[in-house]
Short mmCIF file of C-alpha atoms in Angstrom, two decimals:
data_model
loop_
_atom_site.label_atom_id
_atom_site.label_comp_id
_atom_site.label_asym_id
_atom_site.label_seq_id
_atom_site.Cartn_x
_atom_site.Cartn_y
_atom_site.Cartn_z
CA UNK S 1 10.10 -28.56 -24.18
CA UNK S 2 10.21 -30.95 -27.15
CA UNK S 3 11.39 -34.55 -26.56
CA UNK S 4 14.94 -35.27 -27.70
CA UNK S 5 15.29 -36.75 -31.17
CA UNK S 6 16.26 -40.43 -31.33
CA UNK S 7 15.41 -41.11 -34.99
CA UNK S 8 15.98 -38.91 -38.02
CA UNK S 9 13.70 -40.09 -40.83
CA UNK S 10 14.60 -38.73 -44.26
CA UNK S 11 12.78 -38.38 -47.53
CA UNK S 12 14.93 -39.35 -50.53
CA UNK S 13 14.05 -37.57 -53.79
CA UNK S 14 14.46 -33.84 -53.27
CA UNK S 15 16.38 -34.27 -50.01
CA UNK S 16 19.13 -36.86 -50.48
CA UNK S 17 18.87 -37.07 -54.26
CA UNK S 18 18.26 -34.73 -57.16
CA UNK S 19 15.95 -36.78 -59.36
CA UNK S 20 15.04 -35.89 -62.96
CA UNK S 21 12.10 -37.92 -64.21
CA UNK S 22 12.64 -36.81 -67.81
CA UNK S 23 16.20 -38.18 -67.78
CA UNK S 24 14.93 -41.51 -66.50
CA UNK S 25 12.28 -41.69 -69.22
CA UNK S 26 14.79 -40.89 -71.98
CA UNK S 27 17.36 -43.34 -70.64
CA UNK S 28 14.84 -46.19 -70.46
CA UNK S 29 13.49 -45.35 -73.91
CA UNK S 30 16.97 -45.41 -75.45
CA UNK S 31 17.90 -48.69 -73.77
CA UNK S 32 14.70 -50.33 -75.05
CA UNK S 33 14.71 -48.62 -78.46
CA UNK S 34 11.20 -47.27 -77.90
CA UNK S 35 9.64 -43.82 -77.94
CA UNK S 36 10.00 -41.62 -74.84
CA UNK S 37 6.34 -40.64 -75.03
CA UNK S 38 5.41 -44.29 -74.76
CA UNK S 39 7.54 -44.75 -71.65
CA UNK S 40 5.98 -41.67 -70.08
CA UNK S 41 2.48 -42.94 -70.81
CA UNK S 42 2.94 -46.54 -69.65
CA UNK S 43 5.04 -45.72 -66.60
CA UNK S 44 3.36 -42.59 -65.28
CA UNK S 45 0.20 -41.52 -67.09
CA UNK S 46 -1.35 -44.98 -66.77
CA UNK S 47 -0.87 -44.90 -63.00
CA UNK S 48 1.45 -47.93 -63.04
CA UNK S 49 4.26 -46.22 -61.12
CA UNK S 50 1.87 -44.96 -58.46
CA UNK S 51 0.40 -48.45 -57.99
CA UNK S 52 3.88 -49.87 -57.51
CA UNK S 53 4.86 -47.07 -55.10
CA UNK S 54 1.75 -47.75 -53.00
CA UNK S 55 2.25 -51.52 -52.86
CA UNK S 56 -0.80 -52.34 -54.97
CA UNK S 57 1.38 -54.56 -57.18
CA UNK S 58 4.67 -56.34 -56.48
CA UNK S 59 7.93 -55.96 -58.39
CA UNK S 60 7.37 -58.92 -60.68
CA UNK S 61 3.91 -57.72 -61.74
CA UNK S 62 5.21 -54.15 -62.13
CA UNK S 63 8.04 -55.14 -64.48
CA UNK S 64 5.79 -57.52 -66.39
CA UNK S 65 3.12 -54.84 -66.90
CA UNK S 66 5.73 -52.29 -67.91
CA UNK S 67 7.29 -54.74 -70.38
CA UNK S 68 3.91 -55.61 -71.89
CA UNK S 69 2.97 -51.96 -72.23
CA UNK S 70 6.21 -51.08 -73.99
CA UNK S 71 6.42 -54.37 -75.92
CA UNK S 72 10.00 -54.71 -74.75
CA UNK S 73 11.50 -56.60 -71.83
CA UNK S 74 12.23 -54.33 -68.86
CA UNK S 75 14.50 -56.23 -66.48
CA UNK S 76 15.17 -55.14 -62.93
CA UNK S 77 18.75 -54.30 -63.95
CA UNK S 78 17.59 -52.09 -66.82
CA UNK S 79 15.07 -50.32 -64.58
CA UNK S 80 17.75 -49.69 -61.96
CA UNK S 81 20.18 -48.31 -64.54
CA UNK S 82 17.60 -45.80 -65.77
CA UNK S 83 16.88 -44.67 -62.20
CA UNK S 84 20.60 -44.35 -61.47
CA UNK S 85 21.09 -42.22 -64.58
CA UNK S 86 18.37 -39.83 -63.39
CA UNK S 87 19.52 -39.49 -59.77
CA UNK S 88 22.39 -37.51 -58.28
CA UNK S 89 23.26 -37.39 -54.57
CA UNK S 90 23.04 -34.09 -52.71
CA UNK S 91 26.53 -34.43 -51.29
CA UNK S 92 26.20 -31.60 -48.77
CA UNK S 93 23.08 -33.14 -47.25
CA UNK S 94 24.59 -36.62 -47.16
CA UNK S 95 27.75 -35.29 -45.52
CA UNK S 96 25.75 -33.54 -42.77
CA UNK S 97 23.73 -36.68 -42.08
CA UNK S 98 26.77 -38.93 -41.89
CA UNK S 99 28.39 -36.49 -39.43
CA UNK S 100 25.61 -37.07 -36.87
CA UNK S 101 26.65 -39.01 -33.78
CA UNK S 102 26.03 -42.75 -33.73
CA UNK S 103 23.46 -42.23 -30.98
CA UNK S 104 21.07 -40.72 -33.57
CA UNK S 105 19.36 -43.45 -35.55
CA UNK S 106 18.75 -42.72 -39.23
CA UNK S 107 15.98 -44.04 -41.46
CA UNK S 108 14.92 -43.39 -45.05
CA UNK S 109 11.30 -43.24 -46.19
CA UNK S 110 10.75 -42.85 -49.92
CA UNK S 111 7.63 -42.94 -52.08
CA UNK S 112 8.95 -45.70 -54.31
CA UNK S 113 8.57 -49.40 -54.87
CA UNK S 114 11.05 -51.94 -53.44
CA UNK S 115 13.41 -51.76 -56.45
CA UNK S 116 14.44 -48.29 -55.26
CA UNK S 117 16.33 -49.86 -52.37
CA UNK S 118 18.90 -51.22 -54.83
CA UNK S 119 19.30 -47.77 -56.39
CA UNK S 120 19.96 -46.23 -53.00
CA UNK S 121 22.51 -48.87 -52.04
CA UNK S 122 24.37 -48.10 -55.27
CA UNK S 123 24.21 -44.30 -54.98
CA UNK S 124 24.57 -43.90 -51.21
CA UNK S 125 26.50 -46.95 -50.00
CA UNK S 126 27.96 -45.39 -46.85
CA UNK S 127 24.65 -43.91 -45.75
CA UNK S 128 22.75 -47.13 -46.49
CA UNK S 129 25.28 -49.10 -44.47
CA UNK S 130 24.58 -46.87 -41.50
CA UNK S 131 20.82 -46.95 -42.08
CA UNK S 132 20.84 -50.77 -42.37
CA UNK S 133 17.24 -52.04 -41.95
CA UNK S 134 15.93 -48.48 -41.79
CA UNK S 135 15.72 -48.17 -45.60
CA UNK S 136 11.96 -48.14 -46.21
CA UNK S 137 10.19 -47.93 -49.56
CA UNK S 138 6.51 -46.99 -49.47
CA UNK S 139 5.61 -49.89 -51.74
CA UNK S 140 6.70 -52.30 -49.01
CA UNK S 141 4.54 -50.44 -46.48
CA UNK S 142 1.33 -50.61 -48.49
CA UNK S 143 0.77 -46.90 -49.03
CA UNK S 144 2.33 -43.58 -49.90
CA UNK S 145 3.22 -40.38 -48.09
CA UNK S 146 1.45 -38.21 -46.98
CA UNK S 147 -0.96 -40.85 -45.63
CA UNK S 148 -0.36 -40.82 -41.84
CA UNK S 149 -0.72 -44.60 -41.79
CA UNK S 150 2.50 -44.92 -43.83
CA UNK S 151 4.49 -43.05 -41.17
CA UNK S 152 2.93 -45.16 -38.45
CA UNK S 153 3.89 -48.35 -40.27
CA UNK S 154 7.42 -47.02 -40.83
CA UNK S 155 7.87 -46.26 -37.13
CA UNK S 156 6.48 -49.66 -36.19
CA UNK S 157 9.11 -51.26 -38.44
CA UNK S 158 11.81 -49.12 -36.84
CA UNK S 159 10.51 -49.50 -33.28
CA UNK S 160 10.51 -45.72 -32.85
CA UNK S 161 8.31 -43.24 -31.03
CA UNK S 162 6.63 -40.53 -33.14
CA UNK S 163 7.43 -37.74 -30.67
CA UNK S 164 11.11 -38.65 -30.71
CA UNK S 165 11.29 -38.89 -34.50
CA UNK S 166 12.21 -35.97 -36.77
CA UNK S 167 11.04 -36.37 -40.37
CA UNK S 168 12.31 -34.09 -43.15
CA UNK S 169 10.95 -33.80 -46.68
CA UNK S 170 11.09 -31.22 -49.47
CA UNK S 171 7.29 -31.32 -49.88
CA UNK S 172 5.16 -29.70 -47.21
CA UNK S 173 2.23 -32.03 -47.92
CA UNK S 174 4.41 -34.92 -46.73
CA UNK S 175 5.55 -32.94 -43.69
CA UNK S 176 1.92 -32.26 -42.82
CA UNK S 177 1.09 -35.97 -43.07
CA UNK S 178 3.97 -36.79 -40.73
CA UNK S 179 2.78 -34.22 -38.20
CA UNK S 180 -0.69 -35.73 -38.32
CA UNK S 181 0.94 -39.05 -37.40
CA UNK S 182 2.56 -37.40 -34.37
CA UNK S 183 6.09 -36.98 -35.71
CA UNK S 184 8.13 -33.83 -35.48
CA UNK S 185 8.55 -32.78 -39.10
CA UNK S 186 10.15 -30.00 -41.14
CA UNK S 187 10.51 -28.95 -44.77
CA UNK S 188 14.05 -28.75 -46.17
CA UNK S 189 15.48 -27.75 -49.54
CA UNK S 190 19.26 -28.08 -49.37
CA UNK S 191 22.21 -28.69 -47.09
CA UNK S 192 21.92 -25.34 -45.36
CA UNK S 193 18.24 -25.79 -44.54
CA UNK S 194 18.95 -29.32 -43.31
CA UNK S 195 21.62 -27.90 -41.01
CA UNK S 196 19.24 -25.30 -39.62
CA UNK S 197 16.54 -27.90 -38.97
CA UNK S 198 18.96 -30.24 -37.23
CA UNK S 199 20.18 -27.48 -34.92
CA UNK S 200 16.61 -26.38 -34.19
CA UNK S 201 15.90 -29.88 -32.91
CA UNK S 202 19.05 -30.16 -30.85
CA UNK S 203 21.15 -32.12 -33.36
CA UNK S 204 24.58 -31.00 -34.61
CA UNK S 205 24.07 -29.58 -38.09
#
């Protein structure tokens, strides 16, 4: 018999949010009056975004490098606005999560740098209020999913046991990494699949 779940740890993009990278690139390009291809190259193809997501550089260095690469000042506010424009909450999923009893702790674990926390507080205020200190960005943990060490660091921050933690993600590679770290983990795609997973683990879905 599996241990009862005390912590539900959720991926963000693909589970709680529908995220369109191309929309983000176009929005940032328009706001800076630069070419979209340049934003794509500096932000993603250069590896800058991945370095920020993994904690290799801090927010100040990230924004400075991005600004230098685009030859235009990218403020935190402008970055956040572009991310907001590209992200839409999966309302059915959010509603199911918020309906869970208060006895179930909720955490978020996203492969993003620390600036993403501000995006989530703007898009999902009620959920973030319930999550409180359980909003974890990979950049602040010094790695990225699916590295098992990232899950271990997340659970250390949350003072949670792997066997009593259920992690859900839309990417199986991240689910596999969580299982290697000892968590119970499942792949989900939408509100219905989230509901099925919750019920399978003894949670009201």
